[in-house]
Tab-separated table of C-alpha atoms in Angstrom:
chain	number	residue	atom	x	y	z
A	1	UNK	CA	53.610	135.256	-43.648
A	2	UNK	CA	52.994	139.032	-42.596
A	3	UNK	CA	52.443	140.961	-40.140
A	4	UNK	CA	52.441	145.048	-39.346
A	5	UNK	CA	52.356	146.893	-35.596
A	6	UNK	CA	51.416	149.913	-35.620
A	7	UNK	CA	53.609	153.387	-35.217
A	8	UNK	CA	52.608	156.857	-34.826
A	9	UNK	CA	50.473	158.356	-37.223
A	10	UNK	CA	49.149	155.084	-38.280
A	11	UNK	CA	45.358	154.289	-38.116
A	12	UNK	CA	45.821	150.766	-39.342
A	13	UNK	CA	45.650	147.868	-36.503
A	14	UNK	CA	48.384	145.498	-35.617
A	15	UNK	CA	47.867	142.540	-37.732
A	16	UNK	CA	49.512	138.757	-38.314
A	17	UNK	CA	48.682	137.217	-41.553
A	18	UNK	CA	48.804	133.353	-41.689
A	19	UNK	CA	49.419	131.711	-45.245
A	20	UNK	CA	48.667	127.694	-45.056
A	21	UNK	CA	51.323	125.747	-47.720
A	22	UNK	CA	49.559	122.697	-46.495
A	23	UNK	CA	47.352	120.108	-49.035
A	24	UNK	CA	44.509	120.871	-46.289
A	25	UNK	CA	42.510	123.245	-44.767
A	26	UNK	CA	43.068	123.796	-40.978
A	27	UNK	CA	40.696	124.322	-38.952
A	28	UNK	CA	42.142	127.185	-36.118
A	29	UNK	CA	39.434	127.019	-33.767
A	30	UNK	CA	41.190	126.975	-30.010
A	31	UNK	CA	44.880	127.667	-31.593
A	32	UNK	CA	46.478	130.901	-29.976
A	33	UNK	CA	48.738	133.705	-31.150
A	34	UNK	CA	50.684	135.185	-28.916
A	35	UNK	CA	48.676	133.477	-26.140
A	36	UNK	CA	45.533	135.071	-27.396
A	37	UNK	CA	42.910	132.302	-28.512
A	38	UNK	CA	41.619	131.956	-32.245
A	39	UNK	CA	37.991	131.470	-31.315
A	40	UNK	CA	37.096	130.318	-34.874
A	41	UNK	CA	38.023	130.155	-38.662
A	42	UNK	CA	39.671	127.768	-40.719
A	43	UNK	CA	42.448	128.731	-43.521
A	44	UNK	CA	42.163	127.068	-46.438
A	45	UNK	CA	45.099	125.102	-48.333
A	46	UNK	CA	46.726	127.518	-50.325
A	47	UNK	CA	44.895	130.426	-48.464
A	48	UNK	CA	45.430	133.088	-46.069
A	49	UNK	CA	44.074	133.686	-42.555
A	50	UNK	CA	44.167	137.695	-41.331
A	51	UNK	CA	44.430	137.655	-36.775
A	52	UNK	CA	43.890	141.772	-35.966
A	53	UNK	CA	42.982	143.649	-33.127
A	54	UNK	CA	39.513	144.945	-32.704
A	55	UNK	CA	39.583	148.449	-34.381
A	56	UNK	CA	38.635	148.715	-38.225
A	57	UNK	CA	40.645	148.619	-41.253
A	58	UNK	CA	39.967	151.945	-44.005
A	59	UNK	CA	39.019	151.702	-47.612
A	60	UNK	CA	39.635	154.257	-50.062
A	61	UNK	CA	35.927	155.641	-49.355
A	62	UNK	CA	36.564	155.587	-45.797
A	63	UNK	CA	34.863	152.685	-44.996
A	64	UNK	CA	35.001	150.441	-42.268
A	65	UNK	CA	35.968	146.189	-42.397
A	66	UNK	CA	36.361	144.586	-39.182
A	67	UNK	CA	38.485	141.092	-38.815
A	68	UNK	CA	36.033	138.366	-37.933
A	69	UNK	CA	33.323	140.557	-39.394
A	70	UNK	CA	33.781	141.574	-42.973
A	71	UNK	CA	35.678	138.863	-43.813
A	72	UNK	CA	35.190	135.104	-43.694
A	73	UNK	CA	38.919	134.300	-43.471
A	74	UNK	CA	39.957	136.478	-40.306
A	75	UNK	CA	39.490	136.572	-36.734
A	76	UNK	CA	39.821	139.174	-34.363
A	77	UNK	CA	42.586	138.791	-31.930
A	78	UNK	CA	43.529	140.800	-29.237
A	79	UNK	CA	47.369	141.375	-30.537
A	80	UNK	CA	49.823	143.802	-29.303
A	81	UNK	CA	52.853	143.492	-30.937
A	82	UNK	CA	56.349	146.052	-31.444
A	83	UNK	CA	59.748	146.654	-33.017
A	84	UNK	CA	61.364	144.062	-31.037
A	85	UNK	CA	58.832	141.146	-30.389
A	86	UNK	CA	58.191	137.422	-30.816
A	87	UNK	CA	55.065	136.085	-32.618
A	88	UNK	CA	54.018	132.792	-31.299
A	89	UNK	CA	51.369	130.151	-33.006
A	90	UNK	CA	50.336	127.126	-31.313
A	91	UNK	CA	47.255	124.796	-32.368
A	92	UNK	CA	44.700	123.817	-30.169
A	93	UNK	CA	46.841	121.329	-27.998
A	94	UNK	CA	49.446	123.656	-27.382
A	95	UNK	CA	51.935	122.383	-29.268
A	96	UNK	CA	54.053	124.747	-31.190
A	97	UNK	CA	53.294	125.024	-34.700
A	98	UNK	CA	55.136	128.552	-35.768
A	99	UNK	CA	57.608	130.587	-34.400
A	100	UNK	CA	58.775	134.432	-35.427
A	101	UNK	CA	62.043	136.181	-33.301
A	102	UNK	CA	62.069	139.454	-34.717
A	103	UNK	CA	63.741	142.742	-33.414
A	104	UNK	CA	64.538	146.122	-34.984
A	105	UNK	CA	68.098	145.739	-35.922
A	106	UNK	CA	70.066	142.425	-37.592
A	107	UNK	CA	68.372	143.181	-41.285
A	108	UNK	CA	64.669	142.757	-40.017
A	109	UNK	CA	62.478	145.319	-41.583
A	110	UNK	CA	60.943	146.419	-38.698
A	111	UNK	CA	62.932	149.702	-38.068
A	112	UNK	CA	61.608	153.200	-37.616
A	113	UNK	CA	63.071	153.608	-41.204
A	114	UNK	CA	60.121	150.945	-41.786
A	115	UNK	CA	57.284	153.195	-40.456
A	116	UNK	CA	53.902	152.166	-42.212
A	117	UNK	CA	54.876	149.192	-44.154
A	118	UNK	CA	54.309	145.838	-43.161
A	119	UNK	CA	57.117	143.347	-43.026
A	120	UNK	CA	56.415	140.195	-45.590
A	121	UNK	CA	57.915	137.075	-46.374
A	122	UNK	CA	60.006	137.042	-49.695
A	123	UNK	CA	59.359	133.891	-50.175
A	124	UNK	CA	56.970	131.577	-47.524
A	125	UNK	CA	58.743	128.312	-48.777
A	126	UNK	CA	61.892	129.622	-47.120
A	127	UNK	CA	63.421	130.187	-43.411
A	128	UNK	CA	60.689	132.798	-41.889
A	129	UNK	CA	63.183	133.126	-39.488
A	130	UNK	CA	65.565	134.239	-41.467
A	131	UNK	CA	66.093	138.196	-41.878
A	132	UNK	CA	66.894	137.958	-45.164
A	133	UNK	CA	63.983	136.377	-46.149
A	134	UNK	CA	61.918	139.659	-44.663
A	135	UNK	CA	61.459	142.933	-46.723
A	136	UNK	CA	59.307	145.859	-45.717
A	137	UNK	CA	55.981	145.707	-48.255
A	138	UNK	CA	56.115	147.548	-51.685
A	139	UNK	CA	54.775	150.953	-51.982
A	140	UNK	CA	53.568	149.461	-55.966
A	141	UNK	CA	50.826	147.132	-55.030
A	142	UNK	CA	48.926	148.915	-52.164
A	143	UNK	CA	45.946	146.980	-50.742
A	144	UNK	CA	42.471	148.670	-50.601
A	145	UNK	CA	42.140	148.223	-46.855
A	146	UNK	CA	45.429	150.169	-45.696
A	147	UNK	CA	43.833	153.927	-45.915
A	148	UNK	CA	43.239	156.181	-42.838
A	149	UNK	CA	39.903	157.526	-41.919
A	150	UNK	CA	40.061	160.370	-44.485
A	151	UNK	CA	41.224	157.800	-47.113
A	152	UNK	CA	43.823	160.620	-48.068
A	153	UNK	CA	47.023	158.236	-46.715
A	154	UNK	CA	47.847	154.801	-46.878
A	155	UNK	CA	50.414	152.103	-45.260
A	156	UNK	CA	51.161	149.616	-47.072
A	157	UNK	CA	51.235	145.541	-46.985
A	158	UNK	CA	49.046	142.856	-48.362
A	159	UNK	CA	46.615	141.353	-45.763
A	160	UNK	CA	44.819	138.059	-47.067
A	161	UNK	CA	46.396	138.613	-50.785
A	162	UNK	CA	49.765	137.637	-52.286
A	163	UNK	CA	52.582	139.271	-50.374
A	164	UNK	CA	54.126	142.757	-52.919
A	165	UNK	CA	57.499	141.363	-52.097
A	166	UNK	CA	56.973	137.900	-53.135
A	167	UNK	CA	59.925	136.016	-55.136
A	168	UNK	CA	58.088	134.020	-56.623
A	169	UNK	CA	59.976	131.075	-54.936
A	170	UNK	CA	58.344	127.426	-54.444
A	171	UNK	CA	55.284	128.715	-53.011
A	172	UNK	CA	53.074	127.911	-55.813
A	173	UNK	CA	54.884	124.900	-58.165
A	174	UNK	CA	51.964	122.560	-58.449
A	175	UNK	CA	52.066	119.135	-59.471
A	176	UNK	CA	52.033	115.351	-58.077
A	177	UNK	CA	53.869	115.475	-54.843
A	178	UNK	CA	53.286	111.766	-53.680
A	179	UNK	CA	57.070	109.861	-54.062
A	180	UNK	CA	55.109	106.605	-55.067
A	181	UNK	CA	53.090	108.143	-57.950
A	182	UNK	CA	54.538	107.598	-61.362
A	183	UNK	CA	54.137	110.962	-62.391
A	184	UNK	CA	56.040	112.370	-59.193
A	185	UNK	CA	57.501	115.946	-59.298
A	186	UNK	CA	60.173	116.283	-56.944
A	187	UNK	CA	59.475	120.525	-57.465
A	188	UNK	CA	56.121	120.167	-56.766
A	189	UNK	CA	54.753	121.614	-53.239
A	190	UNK	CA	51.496	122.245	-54.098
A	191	UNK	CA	49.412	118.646	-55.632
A	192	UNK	CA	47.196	119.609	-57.678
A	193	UNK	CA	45.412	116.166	-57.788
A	194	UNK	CA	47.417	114.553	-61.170
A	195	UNK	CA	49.089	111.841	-59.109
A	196	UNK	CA	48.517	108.618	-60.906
């Protein structure tokens, strides 16, 4: 759903945001990104899962949060990832559950042009391997845990929150999505529990 690598001048870590569209939660214990293991954490339907590497993220005050630490919904990960790269998610079988081909030309916002901004998903109902569907994060809606050391800079992107380039798209159209139920809503991705 997002993820950020880090250039120079940057003291934020690299990072690869998970979003589950799913009805339920997943538990990601034994699953591996990039052939790193996920030693534990679950992502909740509808919720967001933050994999980092092992150095801190900065608050405005210059405080310190640490993946797997400060938050339930993360895990640290040992990730190392660059301009040009693939980002690969497989569950706890090995079976291939996610796939990213990115590189720093052919639309993706991952240029040098792109320095400090994470690149997001437009819309995570959509092709995530689809350039298009990739923008570099919004400078508007800057989260509290991209600062530097000296809190006096930011990058920007959206770990574990809504992405700041989101469309809007299908993500979050709730309603009955079971084909038998008589109050079916073929728009629906999300059930919200209303089937009947």
């Amino acid at each position: 759903n997002e993820f950020f690598f880090r250039k120079k001048n940057t003291d934020v870590p690299d990072y690869v945001e998970l979003y589950n569209m799913g009805n339920s939660d997943i538990d990601l214990e034994g699953w591996t990104l990039n052939d790193e293991e996920i030693e534990e954490g679950t992502i909740e339907a509808g919720g967001y899962f933050l994999c980092a590497v092992d150095d801190p993220f900065f608050d405005e005050d210059g405080d310190e949060f640490y993946t797997g630490e400060d938050w339930d919904n993360s895990a640290m990960v040992d990730l190392s990832i660059g301009y040009s790269d693939d980002i690969i998610l497989l569950d706890a079988d090995g079976n291939e559950v996610d796939v990213v081909n990115y590189d720093d030309d052919d639309g993706w916002p991952t240029s040098s042009s792109d320095k400090g901004h994470a690149a997001e998903l437009i819309d995570p109902a959509s092709d995530n391997n689809d350039p298009s569907n990739w923008a570099s994060a919004s400078e508007e809606d800057v989260s509290p845990w991209l600062h530097n050391e000296d809190s006096d800079e930011n990058d920007f992107g959206s770990p574990l929150e809504v992405n700041t380039v989101y469309s809007g798209g299908s993500e979050e159209t709730s309603g009955c999505t079971d084909g038998n139920a008589c109050n079916y809503d073929p728009d629906a991705t999300v059930d919200d529990g209303s089937c009947l």
